[in-house]
Amino acid sequence: MTEKFKAVVINNENEKFSRDIKDLEIADLKDGNVLVKVDYSSLNYKDALILNNGGKIVRNFPFVPGIDFSGTVVESEDSKFKKNDNVILTGFRVGEAYFGGFSQFAKVDSNFLIKIPKDLDSKKSMMLGTAGFTALLCSFAVKAKEELLLGAKVKDVLVTGATGGVGSIAIMILSKMGYDVHAATGKKDKNEYLKNLGAKNILDRKEFEGESKLLEKGIWDGVVDTVGGSALTKIFAQTKPGGIVAACGNAGGIKINTNVMPFIIRGVKLWGIDSSGSSLKRREFVWNEAAKLVDFSKIQSFTKELSFNELFGTYPKLLNGEFFGRAIVNPNK
Ligand SMILES: NC(=O)c1ccc[n+]([C@@H]2O[C@H](COP(=O)([O-])OP(=O)(O)OC[C@H]3O[C@@H](n4cnc5c(N)ncnc54)[C@H](OP(=O)(O)O)[C@@H]3O)[C@@H](O)[C@H]2O)c1
């Protein structure tokens, strides 16, 4: 194939950062053994950091960002995939170290791809994207308290960064799992939105600021934390015996300050989530559960479909905390 296609290209020539829509050729895609025609990508917090200035994540320029995509196989050197297979890619450092999904075509390692489950399609899979996949991983981590670890049944689950991509989808999934979801947010005008997703109770994120005792009254059976930082001190202290804190994010800071008491007196578990490094088996399991746990008409109601140009106008809002919900990127728009 010699035809040209469009892609977002970031560059950092002479310390001057740039982002443009450029024409590339298939020969410009140097990595991988499966060529995919991209239908959709999605905008995640990490993408916003990278689009802004490389986020100290991308080291080699010029570069095509986009940490996830869905699409159709055009050519494959691996017999696991054939032409016209519908595939999903999230993580594996695509969009960070390997050219990513903000492009009409992408070429990746066959070991990074899974086939789209039959209940999903290209658009639905990126309405979930890395954020949705991460929300699923976090929700199954919380569920492990009653399932894998055979502990007491999960009832009350806290979700922080509730109006974000991961938070919003986690609320939906956890309420579908039958749990009472408590949504912590900094946005005072989003109560209706959060209730509509399935939140039973809305908390101001300020409630987790300030001094915490070593142990406080146990409230949470599980926590999906997308925020990190100082709020975790109180969250650990408020987690019930055997409770699981699934920590995936750092939107509120990278440092945590805690003590051993929640862990050795109550057996609280801190379960780190790295969606990018999940095994293919775990990916297949989780993506196959998605359609049962997610109401796509609801996600559609808070999903914006962006062209590359619109992507450039939207990522700063995500970084400034002025965007909520999901944004999918259509490279053909
Ligand atoms: N570990 C993984 O595999 C993985 C995968 C995907 C994402 N992540 C991480 O998870 C986090 C959430 O991702 P996302 O895509 O959902 O991002 P997002 O859509 O930007 O949502 C982040 C949310 O965090 C809250 N927030 C923002 N700034 C904050 C601050 N200074 N203090 C406290 N809360 C703040 C806001 O929610 P409210 O206004 O409602 O409070 C915001 O909507 C990010 O840190 C991202 O890098 C990790």
Coordinates of C-alpha atoms and ligand atoms in Angstrom, one line a residue:
M1 CA 0.0 0.0 0.0
T2 CA 1.5 3.3 -1.0
E3 CA -1.5 5.6 -0.3
K4 CA -1.3 8.5 2.1
F5 CA -3.3 8.7 5.2
K6 CA -3.9 11.3 8.0
A7 CA -2.4 11.1 11.5
V8 CA -1.7 13.4 14.4
V9 CA 2.0 14.0 14.6
I10 CA 3.7 15.5 17.6
N11 CA 7.3 16.8 17.4
N12 CA 9.8 18.4 19.7
E13 CA 12.4 20.0 17.3
N14 CA 14.9 22.3 19.0
E15 CA 12.8 22.1 22.3
K16 CA 9.8 23.6 20.4
F17 CA 6.8 21.3 20.9
S18 CA 4.3 21.0 18.0
R19 CA 1.2 19.0 17.1
D20 CA -0.2 18.8 13.6
I21 CA -2.3 16.7 11.3
K22 CA 0.0 15.3 8.7
D23 CA 0.0 13.0 5.7
L24 CA 1.9 9.8 6.3
E25 CA 2.6 6.6 4.3
I26 CA 2.3 3.0 5.4
A27 CA 6.1 2.8 5.2
D28 CA 6.2 5.4 8.0
L29 CA 4.7 2.8 10.4
K30 CA 7.9 0.9 11.4
D31 CA 6.7 -1.3 14.3
G32 CA 4.5 -4.4 14.5
N33 CA 3.3 -7.1 12.2
V34 CA -0.5 -6.3 11.9
L35 CA -1.7 -3.3 9.9
V36 CA -5.1 -2.0 11.1
K37 CA -7.4 0.5 9.5
V38 CA -8.4 2.6 12.6
D39 CA -12.1 3.2 13.1
Y40 CA -11.9 5.0 16.5
S41 CA -9.5 6.0 19.2
S42 CA -10.3 7.6 22.5
L43 CA -9.0 10.6 24.5
N44 CA -7.6 9.6 27.9
Y45 CA -5.9 11.6 30.6
K46 CA -2.5 10.2 29.4
D47 CA -3.2 11.2 25.8
A48 CA -3.9 14.7 27.0
L49 CA -0.6 14.9 28.8
I50 CA 1.2 13.6 25.7
L51 CA -0.6 16.0 23.3
N52 CA 0.2 18.8 25.6
N53 CA 4.0 18.5 25.6
G54 CA 4.9 14.8 25.4
G55 CA 4.2 14.5 29.1
K56 CA 7.7 13.2 29.7
I57 CA 6.2 9.9 28.5
V58 CA 7.1 10.1 24.8
R59 CA 10.8 10.2 24.3
N60 CA 11.3 9.9 20.5
F61 CA 10.0 12.4 18.0
P62 CA 8.3 12.9 15.6
F63 CA 5.6 10.6 17.0
V64 CA 2.0 9.5 16.5
P65 CA 0.1 9.5 19.9
G66 CA -3.1 7.7 20.9
I67 CA -3.0 5.0 23.6
D68 CA -5.9 3.0 22.3
F69 CA -7.8 2.2 19.1
S70 CA -10.3 -0.2 17.5
G71 CA -10.4 -1.1 13.8
T72 CA -10.2 -3.6 11.1
V73 CA -7.2 -5.7 10.1
V74 CA -5.9 -4.9 6.6
E75 CA -2.8 -7.2 6.6
S76 CA -1.3 -9.6 9.2
E77 CA 2.0 -11.5 9.3
D78 CA 0.6 -13.5 12.2
S79 CA -1.9 -16.3 11.4
K80 CA -3.8 -15.4 14.6
F81 CA -5.3 -12.5 12.7
K82 CA -6.7 -12.2 9.2
K83 CA -8.0 -9.5 6.9
N84 CA -11.3 -7.9 8.1
D85 CA -10.9 -9.1 11.8
N86 CA -12.2 -6.5 14.1
V87 CA -9.7 -5.7 16.8
I88 CA -9.1 -3.7 20.0
L89 CA -5.8 -2.3 21.2
T90 CA -5.2 -0.6 24.6
G91 CA -1.9 0.0 26.3
F92 CA 1.3 -2.0 25.8
R93 CA 3.0 1.4 25.4
V94 CA 1.3 2.0 22.1
G95 CA 0.9 5.8 21.8
E96 CA 3.8 6.2 24.2
A97 CA 6.7 4.2 22.7
Y98 CA 5.1 2.9 19.5
F99 CA 3.0 4.9 17.0
G100 CA -0.6 5.0 18.2
G101 CA -4.2 5.4 17.4
F102 CA -4.7 9.1 16.4
S103 CA -4.2 7.9 12.9
Q104 CA -6.2 6.4 10.0
F105 CA -3.8 3.4 10.0
A106 CA -1.8 1.8 12.8
K107 CA 0.7 -1.1 12.8
V108 CA 1.2 -3.0 16.0
D109 CA 2.5 -6.3 17.4
S110 CA -0.1 -9.1 17.1
N111 CA 0.5 -9.9 20.8
F112 CA -1.0 -6.5 21.7
L113 CA -4.4 -7.1 19.9
I114 CA -7.6 -8.9 20.9
K115 CA -10.6 -9.5 18.7
I116 CA -13.7 -7.4 19.5
P117 CA -16.2 -9.6 21.3
K118 CA -19.3 -10.3 19.4
D119 CA -21.6 -8.1 21.6
L120 CA -19.4 -5.1 21.0
D121 CA -18.3 -3.2 17.9
S122 CA -15.6 -0.7 17.0
K123 CA -17.5 2.3 18.3
K124 CA -18.7 0.7 21.5
S125 CA -15.2 -0.6 22.3
M126 CA -13.7 2.9 22.1
M127 CA -16.6 4.5 24.0
L128 CA -15.1 2.3 26.7
G129 CA -11.5 2.5 25.5
T130 CA -8.7 2.5 28.1
A131 CA -10.8 4.3 30.6
G132 CA -13.6 1.7 30.4
F133 CA -11.2 -1.2 30.4
T134 CA -9.5 0.3 33.5
A135 CA -12.9 0.8 35.2
L136 CA -13.7 -2.9 34.5
L137 CA -10.4 -4.0 35.9
C138 CA -10.9 -1.8 39.1
S139 CA -14.5 -3.1 39.5
F140 CA -13.4 -6.8 39.2
A141 CA -10.6 -6.0 41.8
V142 CA -13.3 -4.8 44.2
K143 CA -15.5 -7.8 43.5
A144 CA -12.5 -10.1 44.3
K145 CA -13.2 -9.3 48.0
E146 CA -16.3 -11.5 48.0
E147 CA -15.4 -13.8 45.1
L148 CA -11.7 -14.6 44.9
L149 CA -10.9 -13.9 48.6
L150 CA -14.3 -15.3 49.8
G151 CA -14.7 -12.3 52.2
A152 CA -18.0 -10.7 53.3
K153 CA -20.2 -9.5 50.5
V154 CA -19.4 -6.1 49.0
K155 CA -22.0 -3.4 49.7
D156 CA -20.6 0.1 49.8
V157 CA -18.1 1.2 47.2
L158 CA -16.5 4.6 46.9
V159 CA -15.5 6.0 43.4
T160 CA -13.2 9.0 43.3
G161 CA -12.8 11.3 40.3
A162 CA -16.4 10.3 39.7
T163 CA -17.1 12.5 36.7
G164 CA -14.0 11.4 34.8
G165 CA -13.9 8.7 32.2
V166 CA -12.7 5.9 34.5
G167 CA -14.9 7.1 37.4
S168 CA -18.1 7.5 35.3
I169 CA -17.9 4.0 33.8
A170 CA -16.9 2.5 37.1
I171 CA -20.0 3.9 38.7
M172 CA -22.1 2.3 36.0
I173 CA -20.4 -1.1 36.3
L174 CA -20.4 -1.3 40.1
S175 CA -24.0 -0.4 40.4
K176 CA -24.8 -3.1 37.8
M177 CA -22.8 -5.5 40.0
G178 CA -25.4 -4.7 42.7
Y179 CA -23.3 -2.4 44.9
D180 CA -24.2 0.9 46.6
V181 CA -21.9 3.4 44.8
H182 CA -20.8 6.5 46.5
A183 CA -19.4 9.1 44.1
A184 CA -16.8 11.6 45.2
T185 CA -16.5 14.6 42.9
G186 CA -15.2 18.2 42.8
K187 CA -18.0 19.2 40.5
K188 CA -21.0 20.6 42.3
D189 CA -23.3 20.7 39.3
K190 CA -23.0 17.0 38.2
N191 CA -25.2 15.3 40.9
E192 CA -27.9 14.5 38.3
Y193 CA -25.4 13.0 35.9
L194 CA -23.8 10.8 38.6
K195 CA -27.2 9.6 39.9
N196 CA -28.2 8.8 36.4
L197 CA -25.1 6.6 36.1
G198 CA -26.2 4.7 39.2
A199 CA -24.5 6.5 42.1
K200 CA -26.6 6.2 45.3
N201 CA -24.8 9.0 47.1
I202 CA -22.7 12.0 46.1
L203 CA -19.8 13.2 48.2
D204 CA -17.7 16.4 47.9
R205 CA -14.1 15.5 47.3
K206 CA -13.2 18.0 50.0
E207 CA -14.4 15.5 52.6
F208 CA -11.2 13.5 52.0
E209 CA -8.9 16.4 52.6
G210 CA -7.3 17.3 56.0
E211 CA -6.0 15.3 58.9
S212 CA -6.9 11.6 59.2
K213 CA -6.7 9.4 62.2
L214 CA -4.7 6.1 61.9
L215 CA -8.0 4.3 61.6
E216 CA -11.4 6.0 61.2
K217 CA -14.9 4.5 61.2
G218 CA -14.9 1.7 58.5
I219 CA -17.2 2.8 55.7
W220 CA -16.0 1.3 52.4
D221 CA -16.0 -2.4 51.3
G222 CA -14.3 -1.3 48.2
V223 CA -12.8 1.8 46.5
V224 CA -12.1 2.7 42.9
D225 CA -9.5 5.5 43.2
T226 CA -8.6 7.5 40.1
V227 CA -7.2 10.4 42.0
G228 CA -4.3 9.2 44.3
G229 CA -2.6 11.8 46.4
S230 CA -3.5 12.9 49.9
A231 CA -7.1 11.7 49.7
L232 CA -5.9 8.1 50.0
T233 CA -4.8 8.7 53.6
K234 CA -8.3 9.1 54.7
I235 CA -9.7 6.5 52.3
F236 CA -7.4 3.7 53.6
A237 CA -8.4 4.7 57.2
Q238 CA -12.1 4.5 56.3
T239 CA -11.9 1.1 54.5
K240 CA -13.7 -1.7 56.3
P241 CA -11.9 -5.0 57.3
G242 CA -10.9 -6.9 54.2
G243 CA -11.8 -4.0 51.9
I244 CA -10.1 -3.6 48.6
V245 CA -8.8 -0.2 47.3
A246 CA -8.3 -0.4 43.6
A247 CA -5.9 2.4 42.8
C248 CA -5.5 3.4 39.2
G249 CA -4.9 7.1 38.9
N250 CA -3.0 10.2 39.9
A251 CA -5.3 13.0 38.8
G252 CA -4.9 14.5 42.3
G253 CA -1.2 13.8 42.9
I254 CA 1.4 11.0 43.0
K255 CA 2.4 11.0 46.6
I256 CA 0.5 8.9 49.2
N257 CA 0.9 9.2 52.9
T258 CA -0.4 6.4 55.0
N259 CA 0.4 4.1 57.9
V260 CA 0.4 0.3 58.4
M261 CA -2.7 0.2 60.6
P262 CA -5.4 -0.2 57.9
F263 CA -3.3 -3.0 56.3
I264 CA -2.3 -5.0 59.5
I265 CA -5.4 -4.4 61.7
R266 CA -8.1 -4.5 59.1
G267 CA -6.4 -6.4 56.3
V268 CA -7.2 -3.6 53.8
K269 CA -5.7 -4.4 50.4
L270 CA -4.2 -1.8 48.1
W271 CA -4.7 -3.3 44.6
G272 CA -2.7 -1.4 42.0
I273 CA -4.2 -1.4 38.5
D274 CA -2.0 -1.2 35.4
S275 CA -4.3 -1.7 32.5
S276 CA -1.5 -1.3 30.0
G277 CA 0.4 -4.4 31.3
S278 CA -2.7 -6.7 31.7
S279 CA -2.3 -10.1 30.2
L280 CA -4.1 -11.0 27.0
K281 CA -6.1 -13.6 28.9
R282 CA -7.3 -11.0 31.4
R283 CA -8.1 -8.6 28.6
E284 CA -10.2 -11.2 26.8
F285 CA -12.1 -12.1 30.0
V286 CA -12.7 -8.4 30.9
W287 CA -13.7 -7.3 27.4
N288 CA -16.1 -10.2 27.1
E289 CA -17.8 -9.2 30.3
A290 CA -18.2 -5.5 29.2
A291 CA -21.5 -5.8 27.3
K292 CA -23.2 -7.4 30.4
L293 CA -22.1 -4.6 32.7
V294 CA -22.3 -1.5 30.6
D295 CA -25.3 0.5 29.4
F296 CA -24.1 1.9 26.1
S297 CA -27.0 4.2 25.6
K298 CA -25.9 5.9 28.8
I299 CA -22.3 6.1 27.7
Q300 CA -23.5 7.5 24.3
S301 CA -25.3 10.3 26.1
F302 CA -22.0 11.6 27.6
T303 CA -19.6 10.7 24.7
K304 CA -18.4 13.3 22.2
E305 CA -17.1 12.2 18.8
L306 CA -14.1 14.3 17.8
S307 CA -12.2 15.0 14.6
F308 CA -8.4 15.5 14.9
N309 CA -9.0 19.2 14.9
E310 CA -11.6 19.0 17.6
L311 CA -9.2 16.7 19.6
F312 CA -6.8 19.6 19.7
G313 CA -9.4 21.9 21.2
T314 CA -10.6 19.3 23.7
Y315 CA -7.5 17.9 25.4
P316 CA -6.6 21.1 27.3
K317 CA -10.1 21.0 28.9
L318 CA -9.4 17.5 30.1
L319 CA -6.1 18.7 31.7
N320 CA -7.8 21.6 33.3
G321 CA -10.6 19.5 34.8
E322 CA -13.2 21.3 32.6
F323 CA -14.2 18.2 30.6
F324 CA -16.3 15.3 31.8
G325 CA -17.5 12.1 30.3
R326 CA -15.9 10.4 27.3
A327 CA -14.4 11.6 24.0
I328 CA -13.8 9.2 21.1
V329 CA -11.7 10.2 18.2
N330 CA -12.9 9.4 14.6
P331 CA -9.8 9.7 12.3
N332 CA -12.2 9.7 9.3
K333 CA -14.4 12.6 10.5
Ligands
LIG1 N1 -3.6 2.6 35.8 C1 -4.2 2.6 34.7 O1 -4.1 1.6 34.0 C2 -4.9 3.8 34.2 C3 -5.7 3.7 33.0 C4 -6.5 4.8 32.7 C5 -6.4 5.9 33.4 N2 -5.6 6.0 34.5 C6 -5.5 7.2 35.3 O2 -6.7 7.3 36.0 C7 -7.0 8.7 36.2 C8 -8.4 9.0 35.6 O3 -8.3 8.9 34.2 P1 -9.5 9.4 33.4 O4 -9.3 9.0 32.0 O5 -10.8 9.1 34.0 O6 -9.3 11.0 33.5 P2 -10.3 12.2 33.5 O7 -11.5 11.9 32.6 O8 -9.6 13.4 33.3 O9 -10.9 12.2 35.0 C9 -10.2 12.5 36.1 C10 -11.1 13.0 37.2 O10 -10.4 13.2 38.4 C11 -10.9 14.3 39.1 N3 -9.8 15.3 39.3 C12 -9.2 16.0 38.4 N4 -8.3 16.8 39.0 C13 -8.3 16.5 40.3 C14 -7.6 17.0 41.4 N5 -6.6 17.9 41.3 N6 -7.9 16.5 42.6 C15 -8.9 15.6 42.8 N7 -9.6 15.1 41.7 C16 -9.3 15.6 40.5 C17 -12.0 14.9 38.3 O11 -13.3 14.3 38.7 P3 -14.3 15.1 39.7 O12 -14.3 16.5 39.3 O13 -15.5 14.3 39.5 O14 -13.7 15.0 41.1 C18 -11.7 14.4 36.9 O15 -12.9 14.3 36.1 C19 -5.8 9.5 35.5 O16 -4.9 9.8 36.5 C20 -5.3 8.5 34.6 O17 -3.9 8.7 34.2 C21 -4.8 4.9 34.9

